[in-house]
Amino acid sequence: MSIPNVRRFRITGPTGQEATLMAVLPKGADVDQYLADASKRFDWKAWEDMQQKQFKVRVGQQKQKKAK
């Protein structure tokens, strides 16, 4: 079940990273002002750590090379 009126926005961090932000904005809200404020308050360090953990390969799951 989805939330009605949800819009996706792309925000850019201080070092060039891009993240997707989902929000429901009231009518008449200044979208540019909201996105500028949201990108300032966004926790970029936690987001970057989460991205690194998502694609991290654990040592026990690597393929072993067959020794001859």
GROMACS .gro file of N, CA, C and O in nm:
model
  272
    1MET      N    1   0.085  -0.118   0.000
    1MET     CA    2   0.000   0.000   0.000
    1MET      C    3   0.089   0.124   0.000
    1MET      O    4   0.177   0.139   0.084
    2SER      N    5   0.067   0.210  -0.093
    2SER     CA    6   0.153   0.328  -0.105
    2SER      C    7   0.086   0.451  -0.042
    2SER      O    8  -0.035   0.454  -0.023
    3ILE      N    9   0.167   0.549  -0.014
    3ILE     CA   10   0.118   0.674   0.043
    3ILE      C   11   0.084   0.767  -0.075
    3ILE      O   12   0.167   0.788  -0.163
    4PRO      N   13  -0.037   0.822  -0.077
    4PRO     CA   14  -0.072   0.911  -0.190
    4PRO      C   15   0.005   1.043  -0.182
    4PRO      O   16   0.044   1.087  -0.074
    5ASN      N   17   0.028   1.102  -0.296
    5ASN     CA   18   0.091   1.235  -0.309
    5ASN      C   19   0.239   1.237  -0.270
    5ASN      O   20   0.292   1.343  -0.242
    6VAL      N   21   0.304   1.124  -0.265
    6VAL     CA   22   0.448   1.123  -0.232
    6VAL      C   23   0.526   1.155  -0.359
    6VAL      O   24   0.500   1.099  -0.466
    7ARG      N   25   0.618   1.247  -0.346
    7ARG     CA   26   0.704   1.282  -0.459
    7ARG      C   27   0.847   1.253  -0.422
    7ARG      O   28   0.888   1.264  -0.307
    8ARG      N   29   0.926   1.215  -0.522
    8ARG     CA   30   1.068   1.187  -0.502
    8ARG      C   31   1.150   1.307  -0.548
    8ARG      O   32   1.123   1.365  -0.653
    9PHE      N   33   1.247   1.342  -0.466
    9PHE     CA   34   1.337   1.453  -0.497
    9PHE      C   35   1.480   1.403  -0.488
    9PHE      O   36   1.513   1.321  -0.404
   10ARG      N   37   1.567   1.453  -0.574
   10ARG     CA   38   1.710   1.421  -0.569
   10ARG      C   39   1.781   1.538  -0.504
   10ARG      O   40   1.767   1.652  -0.549
   11ILE      N   41   1.854   1.510  -0.395
   11ILE     CA   42   1.931   1.615  -0.329
   11ILE      C   43   2.079   1.583  -0.346
   11ILE      O   44   2.118   1.467  -0.356
   12THR      N   45   2.160   1.688  -0.352
   12THR     CA   46   2.304   1.673  -0.372
   12THR      C   47   2.377   1.717  -0.246
   12THR      O   48   2.346   1.822  -0.190
   13GLY      N   49   2.473   1.637  -0.206
   13GLY     CA   50   2.550   1.665  -0.085
   13GLY      C   51   2.664   1.760  -0.112
   13GLY      O   52   2.690   1.800  -0.226
   14PRO      N   53   2.738   1.797  -0.008
   14PRO     CA   54   2.847   1.892  -0.022
   14PRO      C   55   2.964   1.839  -0.105
   14PRO      O   56   3.037   1.917  -0.165
   15THR      N   57   2.981   1.708  -0.111
   15THR     CA   58   3.092   1.652  -0.190
   15THR      C   59   3.045   1.589  -0.319
   15THR      O   60   3.118   1.514  -0.382
   16GLY      N   61   2.921   1.615  -0.359
   16GLY     CA   62   2.872   1.568  -0.488
   16GLY      C   63   2.790   1.441  -0.485
   16GLY      O   64   2.745   1.394  -0.588
   17GLN      N   65   2.767   1.381  -0.367
   17GLN     CA   66   2.684   1.262  -0.361
   17GLN      C   67   2.538   1.300  -0.389
   17GLN      O   68   2.496   1.412  -0.362
   18GLU      N   69   2.463   1.205  -0.441
   18GLU     CA   70   2.321   1.230  -0.465
   18GLU      C   71   2.240   1.127  -0.389
   18GLU      O   72   2.273   1.009  -0.387
   19ALA      N   73   2.132   1.174  -0.325
   19ALA     CA   74   2.043   1.086  -0.252
   19ALA      C   75   1.900   1.117  -0.294
   19ALA      O   76   1.870   1.227  -0.342
   20THR      N   77   1.813   1.019  -0.279
   20THR     CA   78   1.671   1.037  -0.311
   20THR      C   79   1.595   1.061  -0.182
   20THR      O   80   1.610   0.987  -0.085
   21LEU      N   81   1.513   1.163  -0.184
   21LEU     CA   82   1.434   1.201  -0.068
   21LEU      C   83   1.287   1.192  -0.107
   21LEU      O   84   1.248   1.244  -0.212
   22MET      N   85   1.207   1.124  -0.028
   22MET     CA   86   1.063   1.111  -0.056
   22MET      C   87   0.989   1.197   0.045
   22MET      O   88   1.013   1.187   0.165
   23ALA      N   89   0.898   1.282  -0.005
   23ALA     CA   90   0.827   1.373   0.085
   23ALA      C   91   0.690   1.408   0.030
   23ALA      O   92   0.666   1.402  -0.091
   24VAL      N   93   0.601   1.444   0.120
   24VAL     CA   94   0.469   1.498   0.085
   24VAL      C   95   0.472   1.644   0.126
   24VAL      O   96   0.484   1.676   0.245
   25LEU      N   97   0.465   1.734   0.030
   25LEU     CA   98   0.470   1.877   0.059
   25LEU      C   99   0.331   1.937   0.053
   25LEU      O  100   0.250   1.898  -0.033
   26PRO      N  101   0.299   2.031   0.140
   26PRO     CA  102   0.168   2.096   0.135
   26PRO      C  103   0.158   2.187   0.012
   26PRO      O  104   0.259   2.227  -0.046
   27LYS      N  105   0.035   2.219  -0.025
   27LYS     CA  106   0.014   2.308  -0.140
   27LYS      C  107   0.074   2.445  -0.110
   27LYS      O  108   0.067   2.495   0.001
   28GLY      N  109   0.136   2.502  -0.210
   28GLY     CA  110   0.193   2.635  -0.195
   28GLY      C  111   0.330   2.636  -0.129
   28GLY      O  112   0.384   2.744  -0.105
   29ALA      N  113   0.386   2.521  -0.100
   29ALA     CA  114   0.517   2.517  -0.036
   29ALA      C  115   0.625   2.547  -0.140
   29ALA      O  116   0.613   2.509  -0.257
   30ASP      N  117   0.729   2.616  -0.098
   30ASP     CA  118   0.840   2.647  -0.186
   30ASP      C  119   0.932   2.524  -0.193
   30ASP      O  120   1.002   2.493  -0.097
   31VAL      N  121   0.929   2.455  -0.305
   31VAL     CA  122   1.003   2.330  -0.321
   31VAL      C  123   1.153   2.354  -0.314
   31VAL      O  124   1.227   2.279  -0.248
   32ASP      N  125   1.202   2.458  -0.379
   32ASP     CA  126   1.346   2.486  -0.379
   32ASP      C  127   1.397   2.516  -0.238
   32ASP      O  128   1.505   2.469  -0.199
   33GLN      N  129   1.320   2.592  -0.161
   33GLN     CA  130   1.359   2.623  -0.024
   33GLN      C  131   1.360   2.497   0.062
   33GLN      O  132   1.451   2.475   0.142
   34TYR      N  133   1.260   2.410   0.042
   34TYR     CA  134   1.253   2.285   0.118
   34TYR      C  135   1.372   2.196   0.087
   34TYR      O  136   1.434   2.140   0.176
   35LEU      N  137   1.407   2.182  -0.041
   35LEU     CA  138   1.518   2.096  -0.079
   35LEU      C  139   1.652   2.150  -0.030
   35LEU      O  140   1.740   2.073   0.010
   36ALA      N  141   1.668   2.282  -0.032
   36ALA     CA  142   1.792   2.342   0.019
   36ALA      C  143   1.806   2.314   0.169
   36ALA      O  144   1.914   2.278   0.218
   37ASP      N  145   1.697   2.328   0.242
   37ASP     CA  146   1.700   2.303   0.385
   37ASP      C  147   1.721   2.155   0.414
   37ASP      O  148   1.797   2.118   0.504
   38ALA      N  149   1.656   2.068   0.337
   38ALA     CA  150   1.668   1.923   0.359
   38ALA      C  151   1.810   1.875   0.331
   38ALA      O  152   1.862   1.790   0.403
   39SER      N  153   1.875   1.928   0.228
   39SER     CA  154   2.011   1.883   0.198
   39SER      C  155   2.110   1.931   0.304
   39SER      O  156   2.210   1.866   0.329
   40LYS      N  157   2.080   2.045   0.370
   40LYS     CA  158   2.167   2.091   0.479
   40LYS      C  159   2.151   2.003   0.602
   40LYS      O  160   2.247   1.974   0.671
   41ARG      N  161   2.028   1.959   0.631
   41ARG     CA  162   2.001   1.881   0.751
   41ARG      C  163   2.024   1.731   0.731
   41ARG      O  164   2.026   1.656   0.828
   42PHE      N  165   2.041   1.686   0.609
   42PHE     CA  166   2.056   1.544   0.579
   42PHE      C  167   2.188   1.493   0.638
   42PHE      O  168   2.291   1.560   0.631
   43ASP      N  169   2.186   1.373   0.696
   43ASP     CA  170   2.304   1.314   0.758
   43ASP      C  171   2.385   1.241   0.650
   43ASP      O  172   2.366   1.122   0.628
   44TRP      N  173   2.474   1.312   0.583
   44TRP     CA  174   2.548   1.256   0.470
   44TRP      C  175   2.647   1.150   0.515
   44TRP      O  176   2.672   1.054   0.443
   45LYS      N  177   2.705   1.165   0.635
   45LYS     CA  178   2.801   1.067   0.684
   45LYS      C  179   2.734   0.931   0.707
   45LYS      O  180   2.784   0.828   0.665
   46ALA      N  181   2.618   0.931   0.770
   46ALA     CA  182   2.545   0.806   0.793
   46ALA      C  183   2.499   0.745   0.661
   46ALA      O  184   2.502   0.623   0.643
   47TRP      N  185   2.460   0.829   0.567
   47TRP     CA  186   2.416   0.780   0.436
   47TRP      C  187   2.531   0.713   0.362
   47TRP      O  188   2.515   0.607   0.302
   48GLU      N  189   2.649   0.774   0.370
   48GLU     CA  190   2.767   0.717   0.304
   48GLU      C  191   2.808   0.584   0.369
   48GLU      O  192   2.843   0.488   0.299
   49ASP      N  193   2.802   0.578   0.502
   49ASP     CA  194   2.833   0.453   0.572
   49ASP      C  195   2.734   0.342   0.533
   49ASP      O  196   2.773   0.227   0.515
   50MET      N  197   2.608   0.379   0.520
   50MET     CA  198   2.506   0.281   0.482
   50MET      C  199   2.532   0.228   0.340
   50MET      O  200   2.518   0.109   0.313
   51GLN      N  201   2.573   0.316   0.249
   51GLN     CA  202   2.602   0.275   0.112
   51GLN      C  203   2.721   0.179   0.108
   51GLN      O  204   2.722   0.084   0.032
   52GLN      N  205   2.822   0.204   0.189
   52GLN     CA  206   2.939   0.117   0.192
   52GLN      C  207   2.905  -0.020   0.249
   52GLN      O  208   2.953  -0.122   0.202
   53LYS      N  209   2.822  -0.024   0.351
   53LYS     CA  210   2.782  -0.151   0.412
   53LYS      C  211   2.695  -0.233   0.317
   53LYS      O  212   2.698  -0.355   0.319
   54GLN      N  213   2.618  -0.166   0.235
   54GLN     CA  214   2.526  -0.235   0.145
   54GLN      C  215   2.600  -0.318   0.041
   54GLN      O  216   2.555  -0.425   0.004
   55PHE      N  217   2.714  -0.272  -0.005
   55PHE     CA  218   2.787  -0.340  -0.111
   55PHE      C  219   2.914  -0.408  -0.061
   55PHE      O  220   2.997  -0.449  -0.139
   56LYS      N  221   2.928  -0.420   0.070
   56LYS     CA  222   3.048  -0.480   0.127
   56LYS      C  223   3.040  -0.633   0.113
   56LYS      O  224   2.938  -0.693   0.140
   57VAL      N  225   3.150  -0.694   0.071
   57VAL     CA  226   3.157  -0.839   0.058
   57VAL      C  227   3.224  -0.893   0.182
   57VAL      O  228   3.334  -0.850   0.218
   58ARG      N  229   3.159  -0.985   0.247
   58ARG     CA  230   3.217  -1.042   0.367
   58ARG      C  231   3.325  -1.143   0.329
   58ARG      O  232   3.319  -1.207   0.225
   59VAL      N  233   3.422  -1.160   0.417
   59VAL     CA  234   3.538  -1.245   0.389
   59VAL      C  235   3.496  -1.390   0.371
   59VAL      O  236   3.545  -1.459   0.283
   60GLY      N  237   3.403  -1.439   0.450
   60GLY     CA  238   3.364  -1.578   0.443
   60GLY      C  239   3.288  -1.616   0.316
   60GLY      O  240   3.275  -1.733   0.284
   61GLN      N  241   3.239  -1.517   0.241
   61GLN     CA  242   3.158  -1.546   0.123
   61GLN      C  243   3.236  -1.531  -0.007
   61GLN      O  244   3.178  -1.542  -0.113
   62GLN      N  245   3.363  -1.501   0.000
   62GLN     CA  246   3.441  -1.486  -0.123
   62GLN      C  247   3.471  -1.623  -0.181
   62GLN      O  248   3.484  -1.722  -0.108
   63LYS      N  249   3.482  -1.630  -0.312
   63LYS     CA  250   3.515  -1.756  -0.376
   63LYS      C  251   3.660  -1.791  -0.349
   63LYS      O  252   3.746  -1.706  -0.355
   64GLN      N  253   3.684  -1.915  -0.322
   64GLN     CA  254   3.819  -1.961  -0.296
   64GLN      C  255   3.882  -2.003  -0.428
   64GLN      O  256   3.819  -2.072  -0.508
   65LYS      N  257   4.008  -1.964  -0.451
   65LYS     CA  258   4.079  -2.005  -0.571
   65LYS      C  259   4.138  -2.144  -0.547
   65LYS      O  260   4.189  -2.171  -0.439
   66LYS      N  261   4.128  -2.226  -0.647
   66LYS     CA  262   4.179  -2.363  -0.634
   66LYS      C  263   4.330  -2.362  -0.654
   66LYS      O  264   4.381  -2.316  -0.756
   67ALA      N  265   4.402  -2.411  -0.555
   67ALA     CA  266   4.547  -2.416  -0.562
   67ALA      C  267   4.590  -2.539  -0.640
   67ALA      O  268   4.536  -2.648  -0.620
   68LYS      N  269   4.686  -2.525  -0.730
   68LYS     CA  270   4.734  -2.639  -0.810
   68LYS      C  271   4.859  -2.696  -0.754
   68LYS      O  272   4.941  -2.637  -0.697
   0.00000   0.00000   0.00000
